[in-house]
Amino acid sequence: MVKKAVLIGINYPGTEGELLGCINDVKRMHKSLVELYGFSEENIVELIDTDESQTQPTGKNIRQAFWDLVGSAQPGDVLFVHYSGHGTRLPPETGEDDDTGYDECIVPSDINYITDDDIKEIVSHVPKGCSFTFVSDSCHSGGLIDSAKEQIGESFKKKSNKRFKCLFGLFCYKGTTSEAESKEETPIKIDDDENDVNGRNRFLPLQTSIKMLKQATGRDDIKEGNIRTTLFDLFGEDASPKVRKFMKVILSNMQESTGEGLMLRSLAEQAIILLKDKLNDEEYLKPAMETRVKSKKEVYAGVINGGLGSNGILLSGCQTNQVSADVGSRDKAYGAFTNSLQIILAETKGKISYKELVLKSRKYLEKQGYPQRPGLYCSDSYVNAPFIC
C-alpha cells in the first residue's frame, strides 16, 4: 500500500481575487500527512502560486496532477487531495440536468475552470480497492464530486424560504444554508479568540473572474454570455473536458444544420466565428443540447446513475450555495475549514472517522460564528471509516 497526495494552494497574488491563507493551508496539511498519517515526502506533490520555482496550479497542471495520482494508483493505495482556493458556480448548459442546478468549479491560477463533472470523471478511474479523499476548502464546494452520495449536508435538499442576516453580510436560510446576495465581495471582521482579524470569502464572482481573465490576456471582449467560448478559445485542448465537449457538440450541430464544410485552421476559430451570436439563443441550442445530454450519459455510463461506487470521498468546506472563509492577515492567514480540521486532527492525533471529523468541524465553525456548514459526500462504506484510511 502506498499513500500519495496532491496539495493545491492558490492565493491569486496581485489580482482582484487575492486570498491570503491558501498556501498556509497546504503547508499545515502537508505537515499533518507526514506526522499523523505516515505519508512520505516523495509522495506528496504541491502546486502553489507564490513560488515560481514550483509547478504552478494552472488548470492544465492540476488536471495532470490528478491524472498522475489516479493513473499510478494500485488497489489498496490511499490517494488524498487538498484544495484551498477560490470556488465558483457556472449556470448549467442549456438542457443539462445537474444535481445542484449549477456547475460547481474550482478556480486554478489561470482561471481555467475545473468543473464538478471533470473531477467526477477523474475519480471514476480510481482502481477498485483504492480510496480517493478530496478535501476542498473553497466556496460552493458541496457537490464538487458530482453525483456523490450526500451523507452530511444540505446541498441537494430543498432550502427554507426563511432567511436572516448573518456573518459576511450574507443572507442565511434558517436551518440550511447561506447564499451571497451581493455581487461585490467586501472585507469583513471576524471575532477571533486572540484578536480581530480581517476576513474574506473564497467565492470568485463571475464578473471578477472575467476581470482577471482580461487582466491576464489583455482581451476586452470577454463577458458572461461567452464565458465557455472564451475558455475554449484561450485554452483549447487544455480547457475543461466539459467545456470542450460542449463546444464540439454545438459546433457539430451547427455544421449539420448549415450543411457547410468549414475549413478553418482550428476548432477554436470555428467555434468563435459560428457561436458569436448564438450562445445565448436557447431555441437555437436546444437540438444540440439534447445531443449533449445523451453524450454526457454515454461518457459517464455507470457513474451518473450509480454515483462513484466506493472510491470518491469529498469533504467540503461548505454547502453548494455557501461561501468558505479565508481568515487572518498574511503570515497567519488560513481557511476556516482547514483550520478546524487541523485543530481536530491535532486533538485526536488523527484517529477519527470521516463522519466524526465533519460533524466536529461543523460544531467548531458554528461556535466560532461562521455560517458555513461542511459536508461529507461518499458511499455508505466510508461514513464511519477512519479518515484517510
Tab-separated table of C-alpha atoms in Angstrom:
chain	number	residue	atom	x	y	z
A	1	MET	CA	0.000	0.000	0.000
A	2	VAL	CA	1.248	3.460	-0.955
A	3	LYS	CA	-0.062	6.782	0.332
A	4	LYS	CA	0.047	9.630	-2.202
A	5	ALA	CA	-1.174	13.219	-2.043
A	6	VAL	CA	-1.646	16.312	-4.189
A	7	LEU	CA	-1.922	19.592	-2.265
A	8	ILE	CA	-3.105	22.702	-4.103
A	9	GLY	CA	-2.979	26.220	-2.693
A	10	ILE	CA	-3.816	29.334	-4.720
A	11	ASN	CA	-3.629	32.880	-3.319
A	12	TYR	CA	-4.004	34.696	-6.703
A	13	PRO	CA	-1.445	37.384	-5.711
A	14	GLY	CA	-1.803	40.784	-7.371
A	15	THR	CA	-5.338	40.126	-8.635
A	16	GLU	CA	-8.786	41.320	-7.587
A	17	GLY	CA	-9.421	37.854	-6.204
A	18	GLU	CA	-6.340	37.727	-3.964
A	19	LEU	CA	-6.548	35.437	-0.924
A	20	LEU	CA	-4.080	35.079	1.929
A	21	GLY	CA	-4.480	31.717	3.654
A	22	CYS	CA	-4.360	29.075	0.927
A	23	ILE	CA	-0.607	28.417	0.879
A	24	ASN	CA	-0.585	28.210	4.676
A	25	ASP	CA	-3.360	25.606	4.441
A	26	VAL	CA	-1.185	23.488	2.151
A	27	LYS	CA	1.828	23.697	4.459
A	28	ARG	CA	-0.229	22.707	7.505
A	29	MET	CA	-1.894	19.805	5.687
A	30	HIS	CA	1.495	18.635	4.382
A	31	LYS	CA	2.809	18.514	7.955
A	32	SER	CA	-0.230	16.562	9.164
A	33	LEU	CA	0.017	13.990	6.384
A	34	VAL	CA	3.642	13.263	7.265
A	35	GLU	CA	3.401	13.363	11.049
A	36	LEU	CA	-0.053	11.865	11.628
A	37	TYR	CA	-0.598	9.581	8.643
A	38	GLY	CA	2.861	8.429	7.583
A	39	PHE	CA	2.959	9.910	4.084
A	40	SER	CA	6.458	10.010	2.554
A	41	GLU	CA	7.742	13.382	1.355
A	42	GLU	CA	8.422	11.975	-2.121
A	43	ASN	CA	4.763	11.009	-2.452
A	44	ILE	CA	3.403	14.486	-1.746
A	45	VAL	CA	3.061	16.902	-4.668
A	46	GLU	CA	2.450	20.593	-4.005
A	47	LEU	CA	1.073	23.092	-6.531
A	48	ILE	CA	1.212	26.667	-5.209
A	49	ASP	CA	1.223	30.036	-6.950
A	50	THR	CA	3.529	32.024	-4.657
A	51	ASP	CA	6.737	30.192	-5.596
A	52	GLU	CA	7.663	30.331	-9.271
A	53	SER	CA	10.226	27.564	-8.806
A	54	GLN	CA	7.373	25.114	-8.176
A	55	THR	CA	4.798	23.736	-10.587
A	56	GLN	CA	2.092	26.368	-10.938
A	57	PRO	CA	-1.534	25.427	-10.167
A	58	THR	CA	-2.920	26.140	-13.627
A	59	GLY	CA	-5.901	24.227	-14.949
A	60	LYS	CA	-3.681	22.042	-17.119
A	61	ASN	CA	-1.222	21.280	-14.317
A	62	ILE	CA	-3.922	20.499	-11.744
A	63	ARG	CA	-5.667	18.105	-14.125
A	64	GLN	CA	-2.347	16.455	-14.927
A	65	ALA	CA	-1.550	16.081	-11.227
A	66	PHE	CA	-4.960	14.469	-10.675
A	67	TRP	CA	-4.486	12.064	-13.561
A	68	ASP	CA	-0.925	11.212	-12.458
A	69	LEU	CA	-2.228	10.470	-8.971
A	70	VAL	CA	-5.023	8.221	-10.221
A	71	GLY	CA	-3.086	6.718	-13.135
A	72	SER	CA	-0.268	5.432	-10.947
A	73	ALA	CA	-2.563	4.013	-8.259
A	74	GLN	CA	-2.841	0.339	-7.406
A	75	PRO	CA	-5.556	-1.471	-5.425
A	76	GLY	CA	-5.059	-0.743	-1.741
A	77	ASP	CA	-3.372	2.633	-2.271
A	78	VAL	CA	-4.561	5.708	-0.390
A	79	LEU	CA	-4.988	8.849	-2.501
A	80	PHE	CA	-5.504	12.294	-0.983
A	81	VAL	CA	-6.151	15.737	-2.496
A	82	HIS	CA	-6.432	19.020	-0.619
A	83	TYR	CA	-7.543	22.166	-2.453
A	84	SER	CA	-7.517	25.654	-0.936
A	85	GLY	CA	-8.542	28.461	-3.263
A	86	HIS	CA	-11.495	30.082	-4.929
A	87	GLY	CA	-14.620	28.233	-5.901
A	88	THR	CA	-17.356	29.445	-8.204
A	89	ARG	CA	-20.555	28.314	-9.907
A	90	LEU	CA	-21.492	28.473	-13.573
A	91	PRO	CA	-25.102	28.198	-14.697
A	92	PRO	CA	-25.577	24.742	-16.266
A	93	GLU	CA	-25.572	24.335	-20.013
A	94	THR	CA	-28.968	24.607	-21.692
A	95	GLY	CA	-30.860	21.351	-21.290
A	96	GLU	CA	-28.411	19.883	-18.784
A	97	ASP	CA	-29.531	18.085	-15.636
A	98	ASP	CA	-27.228	18.791	-12.690
A	99	ASP	CA	-27.645	17.636	-9.093
A	100	THR	CA	-27.359	21.182	-7.736
A	101	GLY	CA	-28.534	23.263	-10.712
A	102	TYR	CA	-25.030	24.652	-11.324
A	103	ASP	CA	-21.575	23.607	-12.426
A	104	GLU	CA	-19.507	23.895	-9.251
A	105	CYS	CA	-15.910	24.718	-10.126
A	106	ILE	CA	-12.545	25.158	-8.535
A	107	VAL	CA	-10.577	28.102	-9.919
A	108	PRO	CA	-6.951	27.450	-10.995
A	109	SER	CA	-4.427	30.272	-11.037
A	110	ASP	CA	-5.053	30.924	-14.751
A	111	ILE	CA	-8.885	30.839	-14.330
A	112	ASN	CA	-9.081	27.687	-16.481
A	113	TYR	CA	-12.013	26.239	-14.530
A	114	ILE	CA	-12.170	22.626	-13.372
A	115	THR	CA	-15.809	21.556	-13.027
A	116	ASP	CA	-17.539	19.046	-10.780
A	117	ASP	CA	-18.031	16.761	-13.783
A	118	ASP	CA	-14.308	16.942	-14.609
A	119	ILE	CA	-13.475	15.790	-11.081
A	120	LYS	CA	-16.109	13.070	-11.201
A	121	GLU	CA	-14.630	11.731	-14.414
A	122	ILE	CA	-11.162	11.537	-12.856
A	123	VAL	CA	-12.424	9.850	-9.688
A	124	SER	CA	-14.336	7.283	-11.739
A	125	HIS	CA	-10.947	5.928	-12.878
A	126	VAL	CA	-9.674	5.235	-9.356
A	127	PRO	CA	-8.856	1.495	-9.156
A	128	LYS	CA	-11.125	-0.771	-7.153
A	129	GLY	CA	-9.973	-1.069	-3.566
A	130	CYS	CA	-8.226	2.304	-3.681
A	131	SER	CA	-9.647	5.311	-1.799
A	132	PHE	CA	-9.644	8.905	-3.069
A	133	THR	CA	-10.213	11.584	-0.422
A	134	PHE	CA	-10.769	15.133	-1.656
A	135	VAL	CA	-10.815	17.986	0.880
A	136	SER	CA	-11.919	21.262	-0.715
A	137	ASP	CA	-11.694	24.477	1.307
A	138	SER	CA	-13.435	26.668	-1.248
A	139	CYS	CA	-16.792	28.303	-1.807
A	140	HIS	CA	-19.635	26.235	-3.287
A	141	SER	CA	-17.630	23.055	-2.611
A	142	GLY	CA	-20.622	20.902	-1.642
A	143	GLY	CA	-21.280	18.676	-4.652
A	144	LEU	CA	-17.832	19.182	-6.219
A	145	ILE	CA	-17.714	15.459	-6.959
A	146	ASP	CA	-20.976	15.471	-8.894
A	147	SER	CA	-23.382	12.588	-8.107
A	148	ALA	CA	-21.539	11.523	-4.930
A	149	LYS	CA	-23.958	10.455	-2.184
A	150	GLU	CA	-24.624	13.204	0.337
A	151	GLN	CA	-24.039	11.809	3.845
A	152	ILE	CA	-23.784	15.099	5.764
A	153	GLY	CA	-25.062	18.256	4.113
A	154	GLU	CA	-27.923	20.183	2.587
A	155	SER	CA	-26.594	20.840	-0.918
A	156	PHE	CA	-29.100	18.566	-2.647
A	157	LYS	CA	-32.076	19.268	-0.405
A	158	LYS	CA	-34.836	21.852	-0.567
A	159	LYS	CA	-33.858	25.158	1.035
A	160	SER	CA	-36.021	27.032	3.511
A	161	ASN	CA	-37.535	30.331	2.382
A	162	LYS	CA	-36.897	31.909	5.793
A	163	ARG	CA	-33.734	33.947	5.770
A	164	PHE	CA	-31.904	36.279	8.104
A	165	LYS	CA	-28.788	38.460	8.055
A	166	CYS	CA	-25.659	36.731	9.330
A	167	LEU	CA	-21.866	36.824	9.164
A	168	PHE	CA	-20.099	38.015	5.982
A	169	GLY	CA	-23.023	40.274	5.052
A	170	LEU	CA	-24.778	37.210	3.642
A	171	PHE	CA	-28.346	36.005	3.908
A	172	CYS	CA	-28.606	32.698	5.787
A	173	TYR	CA	-31.501	30.327	5.226
A	174	LYS	CA	-32.758	29.102	8.587
A	175	GLY	CA	-31.607	25.562	9.340
A	176	THR	CA	-29.975	25.063	5.950
A	177	THR	CA	-27.506	27.131	4.010
A	178	SER	CA	-26.300	30.641	3.255
A	179	GLU	CA	-26.056	32.459	-0.039
A	180	ALA	CA	-24.315	35.652	-1.059
A	181	GLU	CA	-26.828	38.194	-2.254
A	182	SER	CA	-24.349	40.941	-3.106
A	183	LYS	CA	-22.299	40.838	-6.287
A	184	GLU	CA	-19.448	42.677	-4.585
A	185	GLU	CA	-17.173	40.846	-2.175
A	186	THR	CA	-16.240	43.067	0.772
A	187	PRO	CA	-13.679	42.645	3.570
A	188	ILE	CA	-15.165	41.573	6.891
A	189	LYS	CA	-14.148	41.462	10.524
A	190	ILE	CA	-14.361	38.163	12.363
A	191	ASP	CA	-14.009	37.744	16.114
A	192	ASP	CA	-11.034	35.509	16.779
A	193	ASP	CA	-10.134	34.052	20.179
A	194	GLU	CA	-6.986	36.181	20.306
A	195	ASN	CA	-7.697	39.268	18.268
A	196	ASP	CA	-9.814	40.709	15.490
A	197	VAL	CA	-8.607	39.649	12.055
A	198	ASN	CA	-9.548	40.583	8.544
A	199	GLY	CA	-11.539	38.025	6.621
A	200	ARG	CA	-12.558	37.288	3.054
A	201	ASN	CA	-14.625	34.608	1.439
A	202	ARG	CA	-13.326	32.157	-1.143
A	203	PHE	CA	-16.028	32.863	-3.679
A	204	LEU	CA	-14.927	34.255	-7.035
A	205	PRO	CA	-17.867	36.054	-8.699
A	206	LEU	CA	-18.086	35.517	-12.439
A	207	GLN	CA	-17.532	39.227	-13.045
A	208	THR	CA	-14.297	39.110	-11.034
A	209	SER	CA	-13.197	36.027	-13.000
A	210	ILE	CA	-13.809	37.945	-16.197
A	211	LYS	CA	-11.772	40.911	-14.946
A	212	MET	CA	-8.919	38.574	-14.011
A	213	LEU	CA	-9.048	36.908	-17.430
A	214	LYS	CA	-8.974	40.319	-19.094
A	215	GLN	CA	-6.004	41.301	-16.963
A	216	ALA	CA	-4.127	38.102	-17.812
A	217	THR	CA	-4.888	38.088	-21.548
A	218	GLY	CA	-5.265	41.775	-22.443
A	219	ARG	CA	-8.595	40.980	-24.112
A	220	ASP	CA	-11.628	43.226	-23.677
A	221	ASP	CA	-14.238	41.037	-25.402
A	222	ILE	CA	-14.810	38.617	-22.503
A	223	LYS	CA	-18.285	38.673	-20.956
A	224	GLU	CA	-20.757	36.413	-19.164
A	225	GLY	CA	-22.574	35.287	-22.304
A	226	ASN	CA	-19.454	33.873	-23.928
A	227	ILE	CA	-17.509	32.534	-20.945
A	228	ARG	CA	-17.391	28.909	-22.180
A	229	THR	CA	-16.493	30.039	-25.683
A	230	THR	CA	-13.756	32.258	-24.274
A	231	LEU	CA	-12.318	29.489	-22.100
A	232	PHE	CA	-12.194	27.212	-25.117
A	233	ASP	CA	-10.630	29.912	-27.261
A	234	LEU	CA	-7.988	30.715	-24.639
A	235	PHE	CA	-7.057	27.225	-23.511
A	236	GLY	CA	-8.015	24.975	-26.440
A	237	GLU	CA	-7.305	21.330	-25.671
A	238	ASP	CA	-6.152	22.347	-22.186
A	239	ALA	CA	-9.619	23.668	-21.336
A	240	SER	CA	-12.037	21.748	-19.152
A	241	PRO	CA	-13.079	18.491	-20.862
A	242	LYS	CA	-16.670	19.506	-20.196
A	243	VAL	CA	-16.152	22.826	-21.976
A	244	ARG	CA	-14.506	21.045	-24.924
A	245	LYS	CA	-17.340	18.532	-25.230
A	246	PHE	CA	-19.906	21.315	-25.047
A	247	MET	CA	-18.184	23.279	-27.804
A	248	LYS	CA	-17.665	20.294	-30.079
A	249	VAL	CA	-21.283	19.175	-29.824
A	250	ILE	CA	-22.536	22.694	-30.522
A	251	LEU	CA	-20.180	23.057	-33.472
A	252	SER	CA	-21.121	19.659	-34.876
A	253	ASN	CA	-24.807	20.503	-34.655
A	254	MET	CA	-24.305	23.833	-36.411
A	255	GLN	CA	-22.277	22.231	-39.174
A	256	GLU	CA	-25.038	19.709	-39.727
A	257	SER	CA	-27.754	22.366	-39.698
A	258	THR	CA	-25.931	24.673	-42.122
A	259	GLY	CA	-24.557	21.925	-44.326
A	260	GLU	CA	-21.341	23.854	-44.662
A	261	GLY	CA	-17.939	22.188	-44.742
A	262	LEU	CA	-15.777	24.514	-42.679
A	263	MET	CA	-12.070	24.540	-43.449
A	264	LEU	CA	-10.649	26.787	-40.746
A	265	ARG	CA	-7.324	26.313	-39.008
A	266	SER	CA	-8.667	25.215	-35.635
A	267	LEU	CA	-11.799	24.135	-33.844
A	268	ALA	CA	-11.456	27.186	-31.632
A	269	GLU	CA	-11.619	29.522	-34.644
A	270	GLN	CA	-14.708	27.724	-35.930
A	271	ALA	CA	-16.390	27.954	-32.553
A	272	ILE	CA	-15.690	31.644	-32.078
A	273	ILE	CA	-16.936	32.574	-35.554
A	274	LEU	CA	-20.023	30.374	-35.511
A	275	LEU	CA	-21.060	30.947	-31.908
A	276	LYS	CA	-20.541	34.683	-31.658
A	277	ASP	CA	-24.248	35.484	-31.846
A	278	LYS	CA	-25.703	32.085	-30.976
A	279	LEU	CA	-24.642	31.004	-27.494
A	280	ASN	CA	-27.445	32.858	-25.719
A	281	ASP	CA	-30.171	31.591	-28.072
A	282	GLU	CA	-31.788	28.676	-26.212
A	283	GLU	CA	-34.088	27.706	-29.084
A	284	TYR	CA	-31.102	27.566	-31.409
A	285	LEU	CA	-29.108	25.494	-28.925
A	286	LYS	CA	-31.899	23.115	-27.914
A	287	PRO	CA	-31.238	20.386	-30.548
A	288	ALA	CA	-27.533	20.500	-29.777
A	289	MET	CA	-28.103	20.274	-26.037
A	290	GLU	CA	-30.372	17.255	-26.434
A	291	THR	CA	-27.422	15.616	-28.143
A	292	ARG	CA	-25.136	16.966	-25.394
A	293	VAL	CA	-27.180	15.341	-22.628
A	294	LYS	CA	-27.184	11.996	-24.452
A	295	SER	CA	-23.440	12.317	-24.969
A	296	LYS	CA	-22.914	13.065	-21.294
A	297	LYS	CA	-24.851	9.977	-20.244
A	298	GLU	CA	-22.718	7.846	-22.551
A	299	VAL	CA	-19.441	9.339	-21.364
A	300	TYR	CA	-20.311	8.849	-17.711
A	301	ALA	CA	-22.066	5.489	-18.130
A	302	GLY	CA	-22.001	3.630	-14.850
A	303	VAL	CA	-21.134	6.793	-12.948
A	304	ILE	CA	-24.151	9.059	-13.411
A	305	ASN	CA	-26.736	6.577	-12.156
A	306	GLY	CA	-24.629	4.662	-9.670
A	307	GLY	CA	-22.684	7.580	-8.222
A	308	LEU	CA	-18.986	6.964	-7.636
A	309	GLY	CA	-19.131	3.467	-6.239
A	310	SER	CA	-16.815	3.121	-3.256
A	311	ASN	CA	-13.971	5.321	-4.500
A	312	GLY	CA	-14.615	9.037	-4.045
A	313	ILE	CA	-14.855	10.804	-0.677
A	314	LEU	CA	-15.463	14.555	-0.603
A	315	LEU	CA	-15.116	16.734	2.478
A	316	SER	CA	-16.436	20.155	1.509
A	317	GLY	CA	-15.774	23.377	3.393
A	318	CYS	CA	-19.376	24.462	2.884
A	319	GLN	CA	-22.584	23.666	1.036
A	320	THR	CA	-23.023	24.245	-2.676
A	321	ASN	CA	-24.666	27.663	-2.195
A	322	GLN	CA	-22.430	28.803	0.659
A	323	VAL	CA	-19.088	30.552	0.900
A	324	SER	CA	-15.972	29.435	2.798
A	325	ALA	CA	-13.988	31.915	4.855
A	326	ASP	CA	-10.368	32.935	4.316
A	327	VAL	CA	-9.307	34.446	7.631
A	328	GLY	CA	-6.383	36.429	9.008
A	329	SER	CA	-3.640	38.615	7.617
A	330	ARG	CA	-0.606	37.495	5.623
A	331	ASP	CA	1.615	35.080	7.579
A	332	LYS	CA	-1.131	33.933	9.932
A	333	ALA	CA	-3.972	33.619	7.417
A	334	TYR	CA	-5.858	30.356	6.979
A	335	GLY	CA	-9.009	28.788	5.646
A	336	ALA	CA	-11.613	28.485	8.402
A	337	PHE	CA	-12.480	24.919	7.365
A	338	THR	CA	-8.856	23.784	7.078
A	339	ASN	CA	-8.090	25.368	10.429
A	340	SER	CA	-10.943	23.470	12.064
A	341	LEU	CA	-9.663	20.202	10.595
A	342	GLN	CA	-6.134	20.873	11.839
A	343	ILE	CA	-7.363	21.605	15.368
A	344	ILE	CA	-9.488	18.435	15.442
A	345	LEU	CA	-6.773	16.211	13.950
A	346	ALA	CA	-4.263	17.504	16.489
A	347	GLU	CA	-6.672	16.845	19.374
A	348	THR	CA	-7.472	13.308	18.178
A	349	LYS	CA	-3.945	12.560	16.912
A	350	GLY	CA	-5.510	11.759	13.552
A	351	LYS	CA	-7.618	8.899	14.892
A	352	ILE	CA	-11.108	9.906	13.804
A	353	SER	CA	-13.723	8.801	11.287
A	354	TYR	CA	-14.880	10.837	8.287
A	355	LYS	CA	-18.285	11.360	9.885
A	356	GLU	CA	-16.880	12.451	13.256
A	357	LEU	CA	-14.411	14.819	11.607
A	358	VAL	CA	-17.070	16.623	9.581
A	359	LEU	CA	-19.532	16.809	12.474
A	360	LYS	CA	-16.852	18.181	14.809
A	361	SER	CA	-15.813	20.703	12.153
A	362	ARG	CA	-19.426	21.870	11.820
A	363	LYS	CA	-19.709	22.286	15.562
A	364	TYR	CA	-16.410	24.165	15.807
A	365	LEU	CA	-17.221	26.570	12.965
A	366	GLU	CA	-20.700	27.251	14.336
A	367	LYS	CA	-19.230	28.018	17.755
A	368	GLN	CA	-16.769	30.450	16.133
A	369	GLY	CA	-19.617	32.250	14.352
A	370	TYR	CA	-19.052	31.010	10.803
A	371	PRO	CA	-22.246	30.268	8.826
A	372	GLN	CA	-20.551	27.751	6.501
A	373	ARG	CA	-21.520	24.130	7.054
A	374	PRO	CA	-19.017	21.470	5.914
A	375	GLY	CA	-20.313	18.399	4.129
A	376	LEU	CA	-19.455	14.742	3.571
A	377	TYR	CA	-20.142	13.032	0.240
A	378	CYS	CA	-19.243	9.359	-0.205
A	379	SER	CA	-20.601	5.826	-0.263
A	380	ASP	CA	-22.038	4.315	2.908
A	381	SER	CA	-18.929	2.174	3.404
A	382	TYR	CA	-16.752	5.210	4.157
A	383	VAL	CA	-19.006	7.170	6.512
A	384	ASN	CA	-17.626	5.587	9.683
A	385	ALA	CA	-14.265	4.575	8.250
A	386	PRO	CA	-11.070	6.152	9.631
A	387	PHE	CA	-10.120	9.453	7.968
A	388	ILE	CA	-7.511	8.888	5.211
A	389	CYS	CA	-7.845	5.131	5.563
